[in-house]
Amino acid sequence: MNIDEIFDNTSFTIDREAHIVLNYEICTGCDNRGCVNSCPARCYTWSQEEQKMTFVHDGCLECGTCYVVCHKNAFTRWRYPRGGFGVAYRMT
Amino acid sequence: MSKNYQAIVIGAGPAGSSAALTMARAGLDVALVERGSFPGEKNMFGGLLHRMPSLEKIFPDFWERAPLERHIIKKGVTFMTGDSSFSTTIEAGSFDKPPYNGYTVFRPRFDRWLAEEAVAAGATLITSSTVDQIVLKNGKIAGVTILGRSGQLNAPVLVAADGVLSFTALKAGLRKPTFDPAQMAVGVKALIDMPREMIDERFGLVRDQGFANEFVGCTEGVRGGGCFYTNYDSLSLGLVFHLASLRTSGKTPYDLLNAFMEQPQVAKMISGGRLLEYSAHLIPEGGYDMIPELVGDGIIVAGDAAAFCNATGLNLEGINLASHSGVVAGEAVIAAHRAGDFSKQGLTAYKKLLDESFVIKDLKQARNAPHMLHNNRIYHEYPEMMCNFMENIYKIEGIPKQNVTKLFLKSAREKVGLGNLLADGFSAWRSL
């Protein structure tokens, strides 16, 4: 399982409108950032150099891990994608 | 779009579809709202479908009717450390005779089937619709707004079966605004394509027989475990991690899954297969202590949304609890319609019926299991001890042997510590 190839293995209908929106300032001040390693889809990346969090919702598996591990409540929005969008499991 | 119903069920998983089915069969005009483009599209599952008492009652031919995969005749547990593992399996004659004890199942097919049964009974299925807000009228629940398809659905009562994070229960004030990572786990899974004959031959199966295995010690010290299931012509291989442990480990689920797939004994199980799908989902593992408020004015919470998941270590149950809670939720809504009372009081039949059922009784009995499973030694030291002990038993090196008790104590002392062994044994005995 190569996480770089997630789009080859799992189907998505990507919504242009992100279903998760972060206040990055909170992430910069976070002492844990458990989201970065815990997210099974590697949607969160932290740049130590730039002291900056990047989040991409495209390959989100809608598992809910970040919603639970974030103890700073950095989300200005956390909901599931609009109906019909997001991950589409075929046989799991 | 604005439509009026007698009840709205949010989420077409096993809880929601069971609720909608129950209500529709009693003649209620019920909407079953699903955010996926079909029911089951958003489901992720790494488990077995065990006996389904409530659905078996509704469908006497449930086992012929439902789309299932293999029935499990062989169950194993593997203790793993590095490139060694120690396994035990049970293959029981009774597991191979109907009624079977457990099946593997594909949720996109199963959930779709169950929702279609609800539709056949008269429910209205509304797909591609994520419920957004609860609509109130004069302070009472009057419906929901949806995203995807746009509009509003009206009904005096809701069944929140919208899964583990249940935003509906949150908006109704029934669940706490934050979750405790100690009560949640995340599962990741690889679905691996493999010809049926190859699976039969490799795992010693005939007809529709299946094999399921659990693993401990395969998570590099992160609290969690692994699971393996045979489907007709694919394998499911997954790992589950407690979030409180994962978030501070610095390790990633996909790297751990890769390492697991490359462990020599696991690699042999899946060799020749091809990765078809990668999936992930949360599991509410907090048990009885995690259950939210189950009933409010105009609303009932069921399934994963109500944390109805019984994960005691060796058995993982969820679908059966979800489905039963859905049926009972449906019955409570039917009673509320008869009495014309959708208040919390009018819906309390739900709690009463659940309290009397295996759902609450089993969760109550296993109440301490989640705490016991927070012992880090289970995931690292004990598997190491077991493998070390068995390795020493089988080693024949031409030097005088130590007796088995001494060998065991040696492994236990080195890997776990005798005091820990006694304390952990006592706490395991108390909680199970």
Coordinates of C-alpha atoms in Angstrom, one line a residue:
Chain A
M1 CA 0.0 0.0 0.0
N2 CA 1.7 3.1 -1.2
I3 CA 0.0 6.1 0.2
D4 CA 1.2 8.2 -2.8
E5 CA -1.0 6.0 -5.0
I6 CA -4.1 6.3 -2.9
F7 CA -6.1 7.6 -6.0
D8 CA -5.2 4.4 -7.9
N9 CA -6.7 2.2 -5.2
T10 CA -9.7 4.1 -3.8
S11 CA -12.3 6.0 -5.7
F12 CA -13.2 9.6 -5.0
T13 CA -15.7 12.2 -6.4
I14 CA -13.9 15.3 -5.3
D15 CA -16.0 18.3 -4.2
R16 CA -14.4 21.7 -5.0
E17 CA -15.8 22.9 -1.7
A18 CA -13.7 21.6 1.2
H19 CA -15.7 19.8 3.9
I20 CA -12.9 20.4 6.4
V21 CA -11.5 23.9 6.9
L22 CA -8.6 24.6 9.3
N23 CA -7.5 27.7 11.2
Y24 CA -3.8 27.2 10.4
E25 CA -2.7 29.7 13.1
I26 CA -4.0 27.2 15.7
C27 CA -2.0 24.4 14.1
T28 CA 1.2 26.5 14.2
G29 CA 0.8 27.0 17.9
C30 CA -0.1 23.3 18.5
D31 CA 2.1 21.2 20.8
N32 CA 1.1 17.8 19.4
R33 CA -0.1 17.8 15.8
G34 CA -1.2 14.2 16.1
C35 CA -3.3 14.7 12.9
V36 CA -0.1 14.6 10.8
N37 CA 0.9 11.1 11.6
S38 CA -2.6 9.7 12.5
C39 CA -4.5 10.6 9.3
P40 CA -4.7 7.4 7.3
A41 CA -4.8 9.3 4.1
R42 CA -1.9 11.7 4.8
C43 CA -4.1 14.8 4.3
Y44 CA -2.1 16.8 6.8
T45 CA 1.5 17.8 6.3
W46 CA 3.6 20.0 8.6
S47 CA 6.6 21.9 7.4
Q48 CA 9.1 22.4 10.2
E49 CA 11.0 24.8 8.0
E50 CA 8.1 27.1 7.3
Q51 CA 6.3 26.4 10.5
K52 CA 3.2 25.8 8.4
M53 CA 0.4 23.2 8.2
T54 CA -1.0 22.2 4.9
F55 CA -4.3 20.3 4.5
V56 CA -5.6 18.8 1.3
H57 CA -9.2 17.3 1.4
D58 CA -9.0 15.5 -1.9
G59 CA -8.0 12.1 -0.7
C60 CA -9.9 12.3 2.6
L61 CA -11.3 8.8 3.5
E62 CA -13.8 10.5 5.8
C63 CA -12.7 8.3 8.7
G64 CA -13.0 11.0 11.4
T65 CA -9.6 10.5 12.9
C66 CA -8.5 14.2 12.8
Y67 CA -11.8 15.3 14.3
V68 CA -10.9 13.2 17.4
V69 CA -7.2 13.6 17.7
C70 CA -7.2 17.4 17.3
H71 CA -7.3 18.7 20.9
K72 CA -7.1 22.4 19.9
N73 CA -10.3 22.4 17.9
A74 CA -8.5 23.9 14.9
F75 CA -11.5 23.3 12.6
T76 CA -13.5 26.2 11.4
R77 CA -15.5 23.6 9.6
W78 CA -15.7 19.8 10.0
R79 CA -18.5 18.1 8.3
Y80 CA -18.9 15.3 5.9
P81 CA -18.8 16.1 2.1
R82 CA -22.1 17.2 0.5
G83 CA -24.2 14.2 -0.5
G84 CA -22.8 12.4 -3.6
F85 CA -19.2 13.7 -3.0
G86 CA -16.1 12.3 -1.3
V87 CA -14.8 8.7 -1.0
A88 CA -16.7 5.9 -2.7
Y89 CA -16.0 2.4 -1.4
R90 CA -16.9 -0.3 -3.8
M91 CA -16.2 -3.5 -1.9
T92 CA -14.8 -2.9 1.5
Chain B
M1 CA -37.6 20.4 -2.3
S2 CA -39.7 20.1 0.8
K3 CA -41.4 17.0 1.7
N4 CA -43.4 15.7 4.7
Y5 CA -42.8 12.4 6.3
Q6 CA -43.9 10.7 9.5
A7 CA -40.3 10.0 10.5
I8 CA -36.8 10.7 9.1
V9 CA -34.0 8.2 9.5
I10 CA -30.5 9.7 9.0
G11 CA -28.0 7.2 7.6
A12 CA -28.8 4.0 5.6
G13 CA -26.4 1.7 7.4
P14 CA -27.5 -1.4 9.3
A15 CA -29.1 0.7 12.1
G16 CA -30.9 3.2 9.9
S17 CA -32.1 0.7 7.3
S18 CA -33.4 -1.6 10.1
A19 CA -35.2 1.3 11.6
A20 CA -36.7 2.4 8.3
L21 CA -37.7 -1.2 7.5
T22 CA -39.5 -1.6 10.8
M23 CA -41.4 1.6 10.5
A24 CA -42.3 1.1 6.8
R25 CA -43.6 -2.4 7.5
A26 CA -45.9 -0.8 10.1
G27 CA -47.2 1.6 7.5
L28 CA -45.4 4.7 8.5
D29 CA -44.3 7.1 5.8
V30 CA -40.5 7.2 6.5
A31 CA -37.6 8.9 4.7
L32 CA -34.3 7.1 4.8
V33 CA -31.6 9.8 4.1
E34 CA -28.1 8.6 3.0
R35 CA -25.1 10.8 2.2
G36 CA -23.5 8.3 -0.2
S37 CA -24.7 8.0 -3.8
F38 CA -25.9 4.5 -2.7
P39 CA -26.2 2.9 0.8
G40 CA -23.0 1.3 1.8
E41 CA -20.8 3.6 -0.3
K42 CA -19.3 5.2 2.8
N43 CA -19.1 2.1 5.0
M44 CA -15.9 0.6 6.0
F45 CA -15.9 -2.7 7.8
G46 CA -13.4 -5.1 9.1
G47 CA -15.3 -7.7 10.8
L48 CA -17.8 -10.5 10.7
L49 CA -21.6 -10.5 10.5
H50 CA -22.7 -12.7 13.4
R51 CA -26.2 -13.8 14.3
M52 CA -28.7 -11.1 13.6
P53 CA -31.7 -11.8 15.9
S54 CA -33.8 -8.8 14.9
L55 CA -33.4 -9.2 11.2
E56 CA -33.8 -13.0 11.4
K57 CA -37.2 -12.3 13.0
I58 CA -38.2 -9.9 10.2
F59 CA -36.9 -12.2 7.5
P60 CA -37.2 -15.9 8.4
D61 CA -35.1 -16.6 5.3
F62 CA -32.5 -13.9 6.2
W63 CA -29.5 -16.2 5.6
E64 CA -30.6 -17.1 2.1
R65 CA -31.8 -13.6 1.3
A66 CA -28.9 -11.4 2.5
P67 CA -25.8 -11.0 0.2
L68 CA -23.1 -12.6 2.3
E69 CA -19.7 -14.0 1.6
R70 CA -18.0 -17.0 3.3
H71 CA -19.2 -18.5 6.6
I72 CA -16.3 -18.7 9.2
I73 CA -15.4 -22.2 10.2
K74 CA -11.9 -21.4 11.4
K75 CA -10.8 -18.6 13.8
G76 CA -7.3 -17.9 14.8
V77 CA -5.2 -15.6 17.0
T78 CA -1.6 -14.8 16.2
F79 CA 0.9 -13.3 18.6
M80 CA 3.6 -11.6 16.6
T81 CA 7.0 -10.1 17.2
G82 CA 9.4 -9.1 14.5
D83 CA 9.7 -12.0 12.1
S84 CA 8.2 -14.6 14.5
S85 CA 4.7 -15.4 15.3
F86 CA 2.7 -17.9 17.4
S87 CA -0.8 -18.8 16.3
T88 CA -3.7 -20.8 17.7
T89 CA -6.7 -21.7 15.6
I90 CA -10.0 -23.3 16.4
E91 CA -11.9 -25.1 13.7
A92 CA -15.2 -26.4 15.0
G93 CA -17.7 -28.7 13.4
S94 CA -20.5 -26.6 14.7
F95 CA -19.1 -23.5 12.9
D96 CA -19.8 -25.4 9.6
K97 CA -23.4 -26.2 10.3
P98 CA -26.3 -23.7 9.9
P99 CA -27.1 -21.4 11.6
Y100 CA -23.5 -20.3 11.0
N101 CA -21.8 -18.3 13.6
G102 CA -20.3 -15.6 11.4
Y103 CA -19.9 -14.5 7.8
T104 CA -17.6 -12.2 6.0
V105 CA -19.6 -9.6 4.1
F106 CA -19.1 -6.7 1.7
R107 CA -20.8 -3.7 3.1
P108 CA -21.5 -1.8 -0.1
R109 CA -23.5 -4.8 -1.2
F110 CA -25.1 -5.7 2.2
D111 CA -26.1 -2.2 3.1
R112 CA -27.6 -1.6 -0.3
W113 CA -29.6 -4.8 0.0
L114 CA -31.0 -3.9 3.4
A115 CA -31.9 -0.4 2.3
E116 CA -33.7 -1.9 -0.8
E117 CA -35.7 -4.1 1.6
A118 CA -36.7 -1.0 3.5
V119 CA -37.8 0.6 0.1
A120 CA -39.7 -2.5 -0.8
A121 CA -41.6 -2.2 2.5
G122 CA -42.5 1.4 1.6
A123 CA -39.7 3.6 2.8
T124 CA -38.4 6.5 0.7
L125 CA -34.7 6.3 0.1
I126 CA -33.0 9.7 -0.5
T127 CA -29.4 9.2 -1.5
S128 CA -26.6 11.8 -2.1
S129 CA -27.9 13.8 0.8
T130 CA -25.8 14.9 3.8
V131 CA -28.0 16.1 6.6
D132 CA -26.9 19.6 7.6
Q133 CA -29.2 21.2 10.2
I134 CA -32.0 20.1 12.4
V135 CA -35.1 22.3 11.7
L136 CA -37.0 23.4 14.8
K137 CA -40.6 24.7 14.9
N138 CA -41.9 26.2 18.1
G139 CA -38.9 24.7 19.9
K140 CA -39.7 21.2 18.6
I141 CA -37.9 19.0 16.1
A142 CA -39.7 19.5 12.7
G143 CA -37.2 18.1 10.2
V144 CA -33.7 18.5 8.7
T145 CA -32.0 20.4 5.9
I146 CA -29.8 18.5 3.5
L147 CA -26.6 19.2 1.4
G148 CA -26.0 17.6 -2.0
R149 CA -29.6 17.5 -3.1
S150 CA -30.8 20.7 -1.6
G151 CA -33.9 21.3 0.4
Q152 CA -35.7 20.4 3.6
L153 CA -37.4 17.2 4.8
N154 CA -40.1 17.5 7.5
A155 CA -41.1 15.0 10.2
P156 CA -41.9 15.2 13.9
V157 CA -39.3 12.6 14.8
L158 CA -35.7 11.7 13.8
V159 CA -33.6 8.5 14.1
A160 CA -30.0 9.5 14.2
A161 CA -28.1 6.6 12.7
D162 CA -25.5 8.7 11.1
G163 CA -22.5 6.9 12.3
V164 CA -19.7 7.2 14.8
L165 CA -19.3 11.0 14.8
S166 CA -23.1 11.6 14.7
F167 CA -23.4 15.3 14.0
T168 CA -27.1 14.9 14.3
A169 CA -26.8 13.8 18.0
L170 CA -24.4 16.6 18.5
K171 CA -26.8 19.2 17.1
A172 CA -29.6 17.8 19.2
G173 CA -27.4 18.2 22.3
L174 CA -27.3 14.4 22.9
R175 CA -23.6 13.8 22.5
K176 CA -20.7 15.7 24.0
P177 CA -19.0 18.3 21.7
T178 CA -15.6 16.5 21.9
F179 CA -14.6 12.8 21.9
D180 CA -12.0 11.3 24.1
P181 CA -9.3 9.7 21.9
A182 CA -9.0 7.0 24.5
Q183 CA -12.5 5.8 23.5
M184 CA -11.9 5.8 19.8
A185 CA -9.9 3.6 17.4
V186 CA -9.2 3.9 13.7
G187 CA -9.2 0.9 11.4
V188 CA -7.3 0.8 8.1
K189 CA -7.8 -2.0 5.6
A190 CA -6.4 -3.3 2.4
L191 CA -8.7 -5.3 0.2
I192 CA -6.6 -7.8 -1.8
D193 CA -7.8 -9.6 -4.9
M194 CA -7.2 -13.3 -5.1
P195 CA -8.7 -16.2 -7.0
R196 CA -11.2 -18.3 -5.1
E197 CA -9.3 -21.6 -5.7
M198 CA -6.1 -20.0 -4.4
I199 CA -7.8 -18.9 -1.2
D200 CA -9.4 -22.3 -0.7
E201 CA -6.2 -24.1 -1.2
R202 CA -4.0 -21.7 0.8
F203 CA -6.2 -21.6 3.9
G204 CA -7.6 -25.2 3.8
L205 CA -11.2 -24.3 2.9
V206 CA -13.9 -26.0 0.8
R207 CA -17.4 -24.9 -0.4
D208 CA -18.2 -21.5 1.2
Q209 CA -16.0 -22.0 4.2
G210 CA -14.0 -19.0 5.5
F211 CA -11.1 -18.2 7.8
A212 CA -10.7 -15.3 10.1
N213 CA -7.7 -14.4 12.1
E214 CA -6.7 -11.7 14.6
F215 CA -3.2 -10.5 15.4
V216 CA -1.6 -8.9 18.4
G217 CA 1.9 -7.5 18.4
C218 CA 1.8 -6.3 14.8
T219 CA 1.5 -2.6 15.5
E220 CA 5.0 -1.7 16.6
G221 CA 4.0 -1.0 20.2
V222 CA 1.0 1.2 19.2
R223 CA -2.1 -0.1 21.1
G224 CA -4.1 -2.0 18.6
G225 CA -4.2 -5.2 16.6
G226 CA -4.7 -6.7 13.2
C227 CA -7.4 -8.7 11.5
F228 CA -7.6 -10.9 8.4
Y229 CA -10.7 -12.3 6.6
T230 CA -11.3 -14.4 3.6
N231 CA -14.1 -13.3 1.2
Y232 CA -15.1 -15.4 -1.8
D233 CA -12.4 -14.1 -4.0
S234 CA -10.5 -11.5 -2.0
L235 CA -8.8 -11.1 1.3
S236 CA -9.3 -8.3 3.9
L237 CA -6.3 -7.4 5.9
G238 CA -6.5 -4.6 8.4
L239 CA -5.0 -2.9 11.4
V240 CA -6.8 -1.1 14.2
F241 CA -5.2 1.6 16.5
H242 CA -6.4 3.2 19.6
L243 CA -6.3 6.9 18.8
A244 CA -4.8 8.0 22.2
S245 CA -1.9 5.8 21.5
L246 CA -1.5 6.5 17.8
R247 CA -1.6 10.3 18.0
T248 CA 1.5 10.3 20.3
S249 CA 3.4 7.5 18.5
G250 CA 4.6 9.5 15.6
K251 CA 3.8 6.4 13.4
T252 CA 1.4 6.5 10.5
P253 CA -1.4 4.0 9.8
Y254 CA -0.2 3.3 6.2
D255 CA 3.4 2.7 7.2
L256 CA 2.3 0.3 9.9
L257 CA 0.0 -1.5 7.5
N258 CA 2.8 -1.8 5.0
A259 CA 5.1 -3.3 7.6
F260 CA 2.4 -5.7 8.6
M261 CA 1.9 -6.8 5.0
E262 CA 5.6 -7.3 4.7
Q263 CA 6.0 -9.3 7.9
P264 CA 7.2 -12.7 6.5
Q265 CA 4.2 -14.8 7.8
V266 CA 1.6 -12.2 6.6
A267 CA 3.4 -11.7 3.3
K268 CA 3.0 -15.5 2.6
M269 CA -0.8 -15.2 3.3
I270 CA -1.3 -12.5 0.8
S271 CA 1.4 -13.2 -1.8
G272 CA 0.1 -13.4 -5.3
G273 CA -2.8 -11.0 -4.4
R274 CA -3.3 -7.5 -5.8
L275 CA -4.4 -4.5 -3.8
L276 CA -7.9 -3.4 -4.8
E277 CA -9.0 -0.9 -2.3
Y278 CA -7.6 1.0 0.8
S279 CA -10.1 2.3 3.4
A280 CA -10.2 3.8 6.9
H281 CA -12.8 4.5 9.5
L282 CA -13.3 5.2 13.2
I283 CA -14.6 2.6 15.6
P284 CA -16.3 3.7 18.8
E285 CA -14.5 1.4 21.3
G286 CA -15.3 3.1 24.6
G287 CA -18.1 0.7 25.3
Y288 CA -20.8 1.3 27.8
D289 CA -19.2 4.4 29.3
M290 CA -19.2 6.1 25.9
I291 CA -22.9 5.8 25.2
P292 CA -24.5 9.3 24.6
E293 CA -28.0 10.4 25.6
L294 CA -30.1 7.9 23.6
V295 CA -33.3 9.8 23.5
G296 CA -34.3 13.5 23.3
D297 CA -37.5 15.3 22.4
G298 CA -38.2 14.1 18.8
I299 CA -35.0 12.1 18.4
I300 CA -33.5 8.7 19.0
V301 CA -29.8 7.8 18.5
A302 CA -28.9 4.3 17.2
G303 CA -26.0 2.2 15.9
D304 CA -22.5 3.5 15.9
A305 CA -23.9 7.0 16.6
A306 CA -24.9 5.6 20.0
A307 CA -21.5 3.9 20.4
F308 CA -23.1 0.4 20.1
C309 CA -19.9 -1.4 19.4
N310 CA -18.7 -4.3 21.5
A311 CA -14.9 -4.6 21.1
T312 CA -13.6 -6.8 23.9
G313 CA -10.5 -8.0 22.1
L314 CA -11.4 -11.4 20.7
N315 CA -14.8 -10.6 19.3
L316 CA -15.7 -7.5 17.5
E317 CA -19.4 -6.8 17.3
G318 CA -21.2 -3.8 15.7
I319 CA -23.6 -4.7 12.9
N320 CA -25.7 -6.9 15.1
L321 CA -26.0 -4.2 17.8
A322 CA -26.7 -1.5 15.2
S323 CA -29.4 -3.5 13.5
H324 CA -31.1 -4.4 16.7
S325 CA -31.0 -0.9 18.0
G326 CA -32.5 0.3 14.7
V327 CA -35.4 -2.2 14.9
V328 CA -36.1 -1.1 18.5
A329 CA -35.9 2.6 17.5
G330 CA -38.4 1.9 14.8
E331 CA -40.7 0.2 17.3
A332 CA -40.4 3.2 19.7
V333 CA -41.3 5.6 16.9
I334 CA -44.3 3.5 15.9
A335 CA -45.5 3.6 19.5
A336 CA -44.9 7.4 19.7
H337 CA -47.1 7.8 16.6
R338 CA -49.9 5.8 18.1
A339 CA -49.8 7.9 21.2
G340 CA -49.1 11.2 19.3
D341 CA -46.3 11.9 21.7
F342 CA -42.8 12.5 20.3
S343 CA -41.3 14.0 23.5
K344 CA -38.4 12.3 25.2
Q345 CA -41.0 10.7 27.5
G346 CA -43.0 9.4 24.5
L347 CA -39.9 7.8 23.0
T348 CA -38.6 6.1 26.2
A349 CA -39.7 2.7 25.0
Y350 CA -36.5 2.7 23.1
K351 CA -34.3 2.8 26.2
K352 CA -36.4 0.3 28.0
L353 CA -36.4 -2.2 25.1
L354 CA -32.6 -1.8 24.7
D355 CA -31.9 -2.2 28.4
E356 CA -33.6 -5.6 28.2
S357 CA -31.7 -6.7 25.1
F358 CA -28.3 -8.1 24.5
V359 CA -27.2 -4.6 23.2
I360 CA -27.0 -2.9 26.6
K361 CA -26.6 -6.1 28.7
D362 CA -23.5 -7.2 26.8
L363 CA -22.0 -3.7 26.8
K364 CA -22.6 -3.4 30.5
Q365 CA -21.0 -6.8 31.1
A366 CA -17.9 -5.8 29.1
R367 CA -17.8 -2.4 30.7
N368 CA -14.2 -2.7 32.0
A369 CA -12.8 -4.4 28.9
P370 CA -11.9 -1.0 27.2
H371 CA -9.8 -0.1 30.3
M372 CA -8.1 -3.4 30.4
L373 CA -7.2 -3.1 26.7
H374 CA -5.3 0.2 27.5
N375 CA -2.5 -1.8 28.9
N376 CA 0.4 -1.3 26.6
R377 CA 2.1 -4.6 27.5
I378 CA -0.7 -6.5 25.6
Y379 CA 0.5 -5.0 22.3
H380 CA 4.2 -5.5 22.7
E381 CA 5.6 -7.4 25.7
Y382 CA 3.1 -10.2 25.8
P383 CA 3.3 -11.2 22.1
E384 CA 7.1 -11.1 22.5
M385 CA 6.8 -13.3 25.6
M386 CA 4.6 -15.8 23.8
C387 CA 6.8 -16.1 20.8
N388 CA 10.0 -16.3 22.8
F389 CA 8.5 -19.0 25.0
M390 CA 7.3 -21.2 22.1
E391 CA 10.5 -20.7 20.2
N392 CA 12.5 -21.9 23.3
I393 CA 10.1 -24.9 23.7
Y394 CA 10.8 -26.1 20.1
K395 CA 14.5 -25.4 20.1
I396 CA 16.5 -28.6 20.3
E397 CA 20.2 -27.8 20.4
G398 CA 21.9 -30.9 21.8
I399 CA 22.2 -29.3 25.3
P400 CA 20.2 -30.4 28.4
K401 CA 16.7 -28.9 28.3
Q402 CA 15.0 -26.7 31.0
N403 CA 11.5 -27.8 32.0
V404 CA 8.5 -26.0 30.6
T405 CA 7.7 -24.1 33.8
K406 CA 11.2 -22.8 34.0
L407 CA 11.2 -21.8 30.3
F408 CA 7.9 -20.0 30.8
L409 CA 9.0 -18.1 33.9
K410 CA 12.2 -17.2 32.1
S411 CA 10.3 -15.7 29.1
A412 CA 7.9 -14.0 31.4
R413 CA 10.6 -12.5 33.7
E414 CA 12.6 -11.2 30.7
K415 CA 9.8 -9.9 28.6
V416 CA 7.1 -8.8 31.0
G417 CA 8.1 -9.1 34.6
L418 CA 6.5 -11.5 37.0
G419 CA 4.7 -8.7 39.0
N420 CA 3.2 -7.3 35.9
L421 CA 2.1 -10.8 34.8
L422 CA 0.2 -11.3 38.0
A423 CA -1.4 -7.9 38.0
D424 CA -2.4 -8.1 34.4
G425 CA -3.8 -11.6 34.8
F426 CA -5.9 -10.4 37.7
S427 CA -7.2 -7.3 35.8
A428 CA -8.0 -9.4 32.7
W429 CA -9.9 -11.9 34.8
R430 CA -11.8 -9.1 36.5
S431 CA -12.8 -7.4 33.4
L432 CA -13.8 -10.4 31.4

